[in-house]
PDB file of C-alpha atoms in Angstrom:
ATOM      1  CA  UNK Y   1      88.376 -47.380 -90.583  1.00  0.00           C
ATOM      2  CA  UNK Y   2      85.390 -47.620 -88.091  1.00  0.00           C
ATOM      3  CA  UNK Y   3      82.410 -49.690 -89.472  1.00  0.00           C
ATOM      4  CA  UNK Y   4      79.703 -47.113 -89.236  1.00  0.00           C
ATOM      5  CA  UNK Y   5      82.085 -44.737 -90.505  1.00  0.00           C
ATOM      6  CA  UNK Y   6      82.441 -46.325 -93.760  1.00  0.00           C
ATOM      7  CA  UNK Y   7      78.560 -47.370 -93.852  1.00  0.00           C
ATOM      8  CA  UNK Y   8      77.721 -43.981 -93.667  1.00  0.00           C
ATOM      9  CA  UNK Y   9      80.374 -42.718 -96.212  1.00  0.00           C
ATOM     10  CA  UNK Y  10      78.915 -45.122 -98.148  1.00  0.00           C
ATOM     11  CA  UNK Y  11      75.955 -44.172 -97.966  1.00  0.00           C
ATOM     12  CA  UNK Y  12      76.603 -40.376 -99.037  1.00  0.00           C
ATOM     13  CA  UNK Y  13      78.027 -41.479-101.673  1.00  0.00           C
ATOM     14  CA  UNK Y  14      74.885 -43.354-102.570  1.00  0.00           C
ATOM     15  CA  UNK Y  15      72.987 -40.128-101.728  1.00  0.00           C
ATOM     16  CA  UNK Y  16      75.230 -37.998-104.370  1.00  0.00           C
ATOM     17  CA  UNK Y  17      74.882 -40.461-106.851  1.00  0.00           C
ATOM     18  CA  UNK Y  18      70.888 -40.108-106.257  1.00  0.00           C
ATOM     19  CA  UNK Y  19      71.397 -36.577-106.123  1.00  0.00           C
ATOM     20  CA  UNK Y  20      73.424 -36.302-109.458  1.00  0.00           C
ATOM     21  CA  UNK Y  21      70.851 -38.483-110.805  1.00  0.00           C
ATOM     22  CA  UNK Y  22      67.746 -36.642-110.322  1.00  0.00           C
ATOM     23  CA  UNK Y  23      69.677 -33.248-111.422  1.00  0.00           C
ATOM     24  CA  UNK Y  24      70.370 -34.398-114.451  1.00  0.00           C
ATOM     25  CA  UNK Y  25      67.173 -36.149-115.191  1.00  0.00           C
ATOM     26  CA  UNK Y  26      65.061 -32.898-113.819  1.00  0.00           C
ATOM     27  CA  UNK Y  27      67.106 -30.851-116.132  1.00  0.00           C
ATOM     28  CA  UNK Y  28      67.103 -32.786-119.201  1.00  0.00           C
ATOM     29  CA  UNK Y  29      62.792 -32.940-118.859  1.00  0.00           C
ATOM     30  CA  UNK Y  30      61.747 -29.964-117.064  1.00  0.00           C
ATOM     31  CA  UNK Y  31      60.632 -28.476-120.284  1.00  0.00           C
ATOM     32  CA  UNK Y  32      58.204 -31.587-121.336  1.00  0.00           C
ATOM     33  CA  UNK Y  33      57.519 -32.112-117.370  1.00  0.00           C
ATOM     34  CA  UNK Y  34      56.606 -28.399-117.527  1.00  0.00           C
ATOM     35  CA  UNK Y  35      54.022 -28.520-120.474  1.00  0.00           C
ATOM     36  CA  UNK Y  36      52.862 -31.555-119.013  1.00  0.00           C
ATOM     37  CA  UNK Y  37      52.331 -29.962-115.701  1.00  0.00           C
ATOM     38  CA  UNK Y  38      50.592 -26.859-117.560  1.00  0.00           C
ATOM     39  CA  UNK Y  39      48.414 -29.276-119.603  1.00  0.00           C
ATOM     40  CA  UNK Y  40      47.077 -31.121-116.408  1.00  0.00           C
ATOM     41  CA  UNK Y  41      46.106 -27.472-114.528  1.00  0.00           C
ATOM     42  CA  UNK Y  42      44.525 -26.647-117.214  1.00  0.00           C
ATOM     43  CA  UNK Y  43      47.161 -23.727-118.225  1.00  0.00           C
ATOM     44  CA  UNK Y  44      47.211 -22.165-114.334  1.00  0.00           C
ATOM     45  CA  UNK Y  45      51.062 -21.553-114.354  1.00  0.00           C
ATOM     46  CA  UNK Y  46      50.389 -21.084-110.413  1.00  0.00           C
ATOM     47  CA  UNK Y  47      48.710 -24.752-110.351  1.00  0.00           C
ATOM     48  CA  UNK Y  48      51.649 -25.874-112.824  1.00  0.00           C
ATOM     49  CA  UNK Y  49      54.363 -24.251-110.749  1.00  0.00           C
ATOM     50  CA  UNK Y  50      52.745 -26.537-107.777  1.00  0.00           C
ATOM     51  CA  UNK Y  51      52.853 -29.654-109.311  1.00  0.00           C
ATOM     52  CA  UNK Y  52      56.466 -29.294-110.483  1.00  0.00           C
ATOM     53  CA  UNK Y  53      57.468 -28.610-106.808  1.00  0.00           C
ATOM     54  CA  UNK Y  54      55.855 -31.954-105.155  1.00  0.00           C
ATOM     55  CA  UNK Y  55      56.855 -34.035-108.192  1.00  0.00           C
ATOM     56  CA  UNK Y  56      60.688 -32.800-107.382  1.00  0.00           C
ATOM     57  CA  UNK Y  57      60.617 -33.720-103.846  1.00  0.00           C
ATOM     58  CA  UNK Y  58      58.982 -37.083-103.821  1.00  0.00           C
ATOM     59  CA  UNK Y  59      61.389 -38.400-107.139  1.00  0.00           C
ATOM     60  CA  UNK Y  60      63.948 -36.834-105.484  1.00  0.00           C
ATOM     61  CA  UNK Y  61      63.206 -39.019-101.642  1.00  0.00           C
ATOM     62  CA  UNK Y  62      62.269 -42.118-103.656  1.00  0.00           C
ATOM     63  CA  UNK Y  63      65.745 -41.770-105.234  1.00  0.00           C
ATOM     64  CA  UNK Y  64      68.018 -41.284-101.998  1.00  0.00           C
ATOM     65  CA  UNK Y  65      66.251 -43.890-100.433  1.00  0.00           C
ATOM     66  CA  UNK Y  66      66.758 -46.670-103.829  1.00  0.00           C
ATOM     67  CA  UNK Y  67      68.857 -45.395-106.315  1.00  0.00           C
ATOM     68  CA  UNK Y  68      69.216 -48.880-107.448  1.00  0.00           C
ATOM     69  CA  UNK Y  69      65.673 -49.148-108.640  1.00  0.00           C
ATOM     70  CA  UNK Y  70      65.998 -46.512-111.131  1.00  0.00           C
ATOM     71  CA  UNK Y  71      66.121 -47.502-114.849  1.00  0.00           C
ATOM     72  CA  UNK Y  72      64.572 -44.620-116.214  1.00  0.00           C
ATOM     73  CA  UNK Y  73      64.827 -41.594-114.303  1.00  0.00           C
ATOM     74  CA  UNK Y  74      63.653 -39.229-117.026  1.00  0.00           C
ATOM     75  CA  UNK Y  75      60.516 -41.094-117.050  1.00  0.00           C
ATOM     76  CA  UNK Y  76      60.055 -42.117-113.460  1.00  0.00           C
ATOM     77  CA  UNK Y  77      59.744 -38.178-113.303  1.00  0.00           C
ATOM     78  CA  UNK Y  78      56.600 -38.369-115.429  1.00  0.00           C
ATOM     79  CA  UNK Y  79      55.381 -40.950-113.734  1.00  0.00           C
ATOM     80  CA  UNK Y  80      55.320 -39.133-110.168  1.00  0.00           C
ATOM     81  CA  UNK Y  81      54.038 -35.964-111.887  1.00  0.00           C
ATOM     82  CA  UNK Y  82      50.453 -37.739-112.825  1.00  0.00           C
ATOM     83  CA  UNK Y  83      50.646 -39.854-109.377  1.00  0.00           C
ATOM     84  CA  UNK Y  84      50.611 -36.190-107.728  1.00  0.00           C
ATOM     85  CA  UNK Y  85      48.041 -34.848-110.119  1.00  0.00           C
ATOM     86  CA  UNK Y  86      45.932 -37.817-108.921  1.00  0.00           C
ATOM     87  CA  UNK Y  87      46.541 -37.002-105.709  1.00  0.00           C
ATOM     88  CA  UNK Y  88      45.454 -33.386-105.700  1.00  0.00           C
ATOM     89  CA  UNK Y  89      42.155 -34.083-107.697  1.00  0.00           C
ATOM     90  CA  UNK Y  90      41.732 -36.649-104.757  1.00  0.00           C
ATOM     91  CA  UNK Y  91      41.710 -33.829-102.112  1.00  0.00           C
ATOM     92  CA  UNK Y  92      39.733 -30.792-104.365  1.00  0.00           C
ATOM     93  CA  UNK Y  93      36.855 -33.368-104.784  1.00  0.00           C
ATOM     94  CA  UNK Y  94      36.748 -34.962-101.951  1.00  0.00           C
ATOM     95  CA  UNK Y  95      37.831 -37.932-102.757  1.00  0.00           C
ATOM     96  CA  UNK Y  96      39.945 -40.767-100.256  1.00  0.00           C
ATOM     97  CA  UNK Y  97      39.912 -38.325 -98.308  1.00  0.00           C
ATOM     98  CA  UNK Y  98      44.137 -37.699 -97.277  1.00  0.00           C
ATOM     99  CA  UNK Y  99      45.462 -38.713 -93.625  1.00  0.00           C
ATOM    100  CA  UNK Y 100      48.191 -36.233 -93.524  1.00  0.00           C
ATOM    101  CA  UNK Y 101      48.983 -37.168 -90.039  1.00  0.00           C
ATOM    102  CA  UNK Y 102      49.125 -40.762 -91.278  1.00  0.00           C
ATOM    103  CA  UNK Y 103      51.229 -39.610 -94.251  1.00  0.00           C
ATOM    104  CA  UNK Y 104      54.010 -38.156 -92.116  1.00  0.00           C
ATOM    105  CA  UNK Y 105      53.736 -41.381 -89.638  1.00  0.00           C
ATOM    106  CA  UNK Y 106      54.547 -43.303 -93.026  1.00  0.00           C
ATOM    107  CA  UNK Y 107      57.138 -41.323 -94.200  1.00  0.00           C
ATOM    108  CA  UNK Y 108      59.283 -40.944 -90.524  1.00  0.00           C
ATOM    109  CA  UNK Y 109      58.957 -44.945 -90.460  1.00  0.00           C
ATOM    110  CA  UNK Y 110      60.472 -45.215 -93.923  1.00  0.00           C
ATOM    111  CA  UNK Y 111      62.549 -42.065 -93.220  1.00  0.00           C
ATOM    112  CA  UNK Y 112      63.574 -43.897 -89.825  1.00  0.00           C
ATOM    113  CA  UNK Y 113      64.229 -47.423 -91.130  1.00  0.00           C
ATOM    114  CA  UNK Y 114      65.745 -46.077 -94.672  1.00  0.00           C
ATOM    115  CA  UNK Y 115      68.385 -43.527 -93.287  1.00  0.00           C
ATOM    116  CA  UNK Y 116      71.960 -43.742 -91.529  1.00  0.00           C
ATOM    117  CA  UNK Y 117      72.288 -41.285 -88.608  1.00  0.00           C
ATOM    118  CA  UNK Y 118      74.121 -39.326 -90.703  1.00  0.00           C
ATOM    119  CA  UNK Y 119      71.033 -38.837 -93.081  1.00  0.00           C
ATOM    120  CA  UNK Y 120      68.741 -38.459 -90.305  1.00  0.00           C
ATOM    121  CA  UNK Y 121      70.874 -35.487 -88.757  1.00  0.00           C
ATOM    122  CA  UNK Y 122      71.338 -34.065 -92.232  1.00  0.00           C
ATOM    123  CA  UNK Y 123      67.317 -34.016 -92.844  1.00  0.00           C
ATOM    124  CA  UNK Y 124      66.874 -33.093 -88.804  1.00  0.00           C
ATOM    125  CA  UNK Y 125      69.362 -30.079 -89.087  1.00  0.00           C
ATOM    126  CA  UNK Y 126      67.803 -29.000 -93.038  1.00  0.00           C
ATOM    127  CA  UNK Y 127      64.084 -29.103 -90.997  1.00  0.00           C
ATOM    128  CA  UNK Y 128      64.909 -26.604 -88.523  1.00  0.00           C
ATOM    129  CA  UNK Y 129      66.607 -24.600 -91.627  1.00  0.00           C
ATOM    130  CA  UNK Y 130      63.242 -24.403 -93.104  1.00  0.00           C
ATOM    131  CA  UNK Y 131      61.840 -23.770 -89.460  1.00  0.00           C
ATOM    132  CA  UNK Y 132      63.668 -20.348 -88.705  1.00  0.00           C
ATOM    133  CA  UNK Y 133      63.215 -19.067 -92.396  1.00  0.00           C
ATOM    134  CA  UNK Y 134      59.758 -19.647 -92.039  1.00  0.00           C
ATOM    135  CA  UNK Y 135      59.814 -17.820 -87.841  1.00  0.00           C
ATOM    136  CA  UNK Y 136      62.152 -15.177 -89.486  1.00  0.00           C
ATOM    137  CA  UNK Y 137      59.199 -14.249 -92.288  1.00  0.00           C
ATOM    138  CA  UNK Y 138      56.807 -11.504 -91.095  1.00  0.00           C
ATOM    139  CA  UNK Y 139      53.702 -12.293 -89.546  1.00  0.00           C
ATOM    140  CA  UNK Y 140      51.608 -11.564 -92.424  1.00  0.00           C
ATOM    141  CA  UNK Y 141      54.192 -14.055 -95.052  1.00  0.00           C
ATOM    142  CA  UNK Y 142      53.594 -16.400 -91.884  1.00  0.00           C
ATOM    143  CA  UNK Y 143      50.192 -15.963 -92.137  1.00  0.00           C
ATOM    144  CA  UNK Y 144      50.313 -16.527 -96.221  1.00  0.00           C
ATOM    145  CA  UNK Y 145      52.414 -19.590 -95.813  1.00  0.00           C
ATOM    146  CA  UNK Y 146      50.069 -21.373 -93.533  1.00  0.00           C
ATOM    147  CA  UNK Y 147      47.526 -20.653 -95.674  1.00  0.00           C
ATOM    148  CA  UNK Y 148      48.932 -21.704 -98.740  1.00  0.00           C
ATOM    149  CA  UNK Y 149      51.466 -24.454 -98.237  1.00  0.00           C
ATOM    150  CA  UNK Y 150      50.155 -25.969 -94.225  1.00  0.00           C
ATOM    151  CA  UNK Y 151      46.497 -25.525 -95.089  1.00  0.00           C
ATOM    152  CA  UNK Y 152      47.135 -25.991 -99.015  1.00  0.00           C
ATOM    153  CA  UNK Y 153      44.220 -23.801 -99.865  1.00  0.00           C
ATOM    154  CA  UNK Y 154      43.541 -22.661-103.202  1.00  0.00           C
ATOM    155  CA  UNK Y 155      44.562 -18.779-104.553  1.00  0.00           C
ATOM    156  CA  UNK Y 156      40.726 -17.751-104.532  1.00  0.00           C
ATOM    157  CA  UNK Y 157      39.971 -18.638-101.007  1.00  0.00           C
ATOM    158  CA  UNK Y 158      43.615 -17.193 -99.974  1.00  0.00           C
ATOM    159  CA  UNK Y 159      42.817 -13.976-101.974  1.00  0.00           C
ATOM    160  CA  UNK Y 160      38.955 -14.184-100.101  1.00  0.00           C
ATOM    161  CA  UNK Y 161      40.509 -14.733 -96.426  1.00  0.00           C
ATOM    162  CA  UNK Y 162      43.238 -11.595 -97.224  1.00  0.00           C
ATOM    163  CA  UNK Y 163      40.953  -9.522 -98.972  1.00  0.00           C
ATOM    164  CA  UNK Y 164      43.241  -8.715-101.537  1.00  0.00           C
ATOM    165  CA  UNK Y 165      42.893 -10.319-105.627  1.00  0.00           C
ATOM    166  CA  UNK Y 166      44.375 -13.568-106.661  1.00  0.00           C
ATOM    167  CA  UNK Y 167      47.009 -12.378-108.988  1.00  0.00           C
ATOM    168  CA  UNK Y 168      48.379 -10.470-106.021  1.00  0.00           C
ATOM    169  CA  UNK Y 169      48.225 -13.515-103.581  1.00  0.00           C
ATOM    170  CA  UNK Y 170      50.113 -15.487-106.319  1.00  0.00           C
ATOM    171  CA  UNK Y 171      53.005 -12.781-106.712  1.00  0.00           C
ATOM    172  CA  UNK Y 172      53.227 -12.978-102.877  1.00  0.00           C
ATOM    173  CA  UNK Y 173      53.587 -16.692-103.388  1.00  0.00           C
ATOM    174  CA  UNK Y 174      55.795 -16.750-105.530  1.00  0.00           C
ATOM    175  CA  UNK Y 175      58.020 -13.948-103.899  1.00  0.00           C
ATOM    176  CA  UNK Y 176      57.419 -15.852-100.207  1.00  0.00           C
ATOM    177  CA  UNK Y 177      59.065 -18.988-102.209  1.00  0.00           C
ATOM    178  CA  UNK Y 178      62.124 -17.021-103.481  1.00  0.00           C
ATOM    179  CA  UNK Y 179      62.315 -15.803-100.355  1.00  0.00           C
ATOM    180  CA  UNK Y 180      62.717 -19.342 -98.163  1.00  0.00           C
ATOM    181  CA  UNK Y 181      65.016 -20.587-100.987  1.00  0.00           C
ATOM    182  CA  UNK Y 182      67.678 -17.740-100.798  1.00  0.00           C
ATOM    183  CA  UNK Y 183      67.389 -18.110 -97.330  1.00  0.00           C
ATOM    184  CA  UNK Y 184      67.963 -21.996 -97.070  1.00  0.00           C
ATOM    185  CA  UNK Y 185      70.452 -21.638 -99.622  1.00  0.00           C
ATOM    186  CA  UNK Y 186      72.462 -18.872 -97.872  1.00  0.00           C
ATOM    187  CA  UNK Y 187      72.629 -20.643 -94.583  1.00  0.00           C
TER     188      UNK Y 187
END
C-alpha cells in the first residue's frame, strides 16, 4: 500500500468519524439549539434559521479538522451558536468591524495546512458544486442571493432594494435555500 494512499484513507476515515459525530450531536440538540437560536433573535424564525446554518458549518469544519479535541460535542454546538451570535451583533453595530477578506485568508491557510489532497479536491470540487447552482439560478434568485448571503444584508433593506415586503423576501429565501440544497444534493 502506497504511503499517501493510506494517509489519506486515513484521513477519510477521520473525516466520517467527524462527520458521524456532528450528525448525531446536531440531531440529538437541534431542538434546544433551536429555542436557543430563537431566544437570541429575539423570536425572528428568519434570524433563528440563520444562526442555526453558520453554527452547523463552523462545528462541523472545527470537527473534520480535530475530531480528537471533542469531548462534548452536544455542547461544543452551544458553544459555537453564542460565538456566532457574538459575531453578528459585532457586524449590525458596528462593532470590530469583520475582515472578510482576512477571514477567508485564515481559513485557506488552515484549510491548506489542515487538509490531505484528497480533502482539498473534495472541498475544491463541492465549491464549484455550489458555484453552478448558484450560475444556474435566475438572475433575479442571483440577484437575491448576493444580497442576502454575499452582502449579508438584513430582510428590510432586501425587501427596500426589491421593492417587494419582507415576508415575501423571506419565503424567497427560504425557497432560494431549498433550492441550492436539492441541487447540491442531486449532483
Amino acid at each position: 500500500m502506497d504511503v499517501a494512499t493510506g494517509k489519506e484513507e486515513g484521513d477519510a476515515g477521520r473525516f466520517a468519524r467527524a462527520d458521524e459525530m456532528f450528525t448525531r450531536a446536531w440531531r440529538n440538540a437541534l431542538p434546544d439549539l433551536r429555542r436557543r437560536a430563537l431566544r437570541l433573535a429575539n423570536g425572528r424564525m428568519d434570524a433563528a434559521e440563520d444562526l442555526l446554518s453558520d453554527t452547523a458549518v463552523k462545528a462541523l469544519l472545527f470537527m473534520r479538522r480535530s475530531p480528537e479535541a471533542m469531548t462534548d460535542a452536544q455542547g461544543f454546538l452551544f458553544v459555537v451558536l453564542r460565538h456566532v451570535f457574538l459575531d453578528a451583533v459585532r457586524r449590525r453595530r458596528g462593532g470590530e468591524p469583520l475582515d472578510r477578506q482576512h477571514e477567508a485568508h485564515d481559513v485557506d491557510t488552515v484549510a491548506d495546512q489542515g487538509m490531505t489532497a484528497l480533502q482539498r479536491a473534495e472541498l475544491s470540487d463541492q465549491m464549484e458544486r455550489v458555484v453552478a447552482a448558484v450560475a444556474a439560478l435566475t438572475r433575479e434568485q442571483r440577484r437575491l442571493f448576493g444580497y442576502r448571503f454575499v452582502e449579508e444584508l438584513p430582510y428590510p433593506v432586501i425587501a427596500n432594494l426589491l421593492s417587494i415586503n419582507q415576508p415575501l423576501v423571506r419565503k424567497r429565501v427560504e425557497l432560494l435555500r431549498k433550492r441550492l440544497r436539492l441541487a447540491l444534493v442531486s449532483e
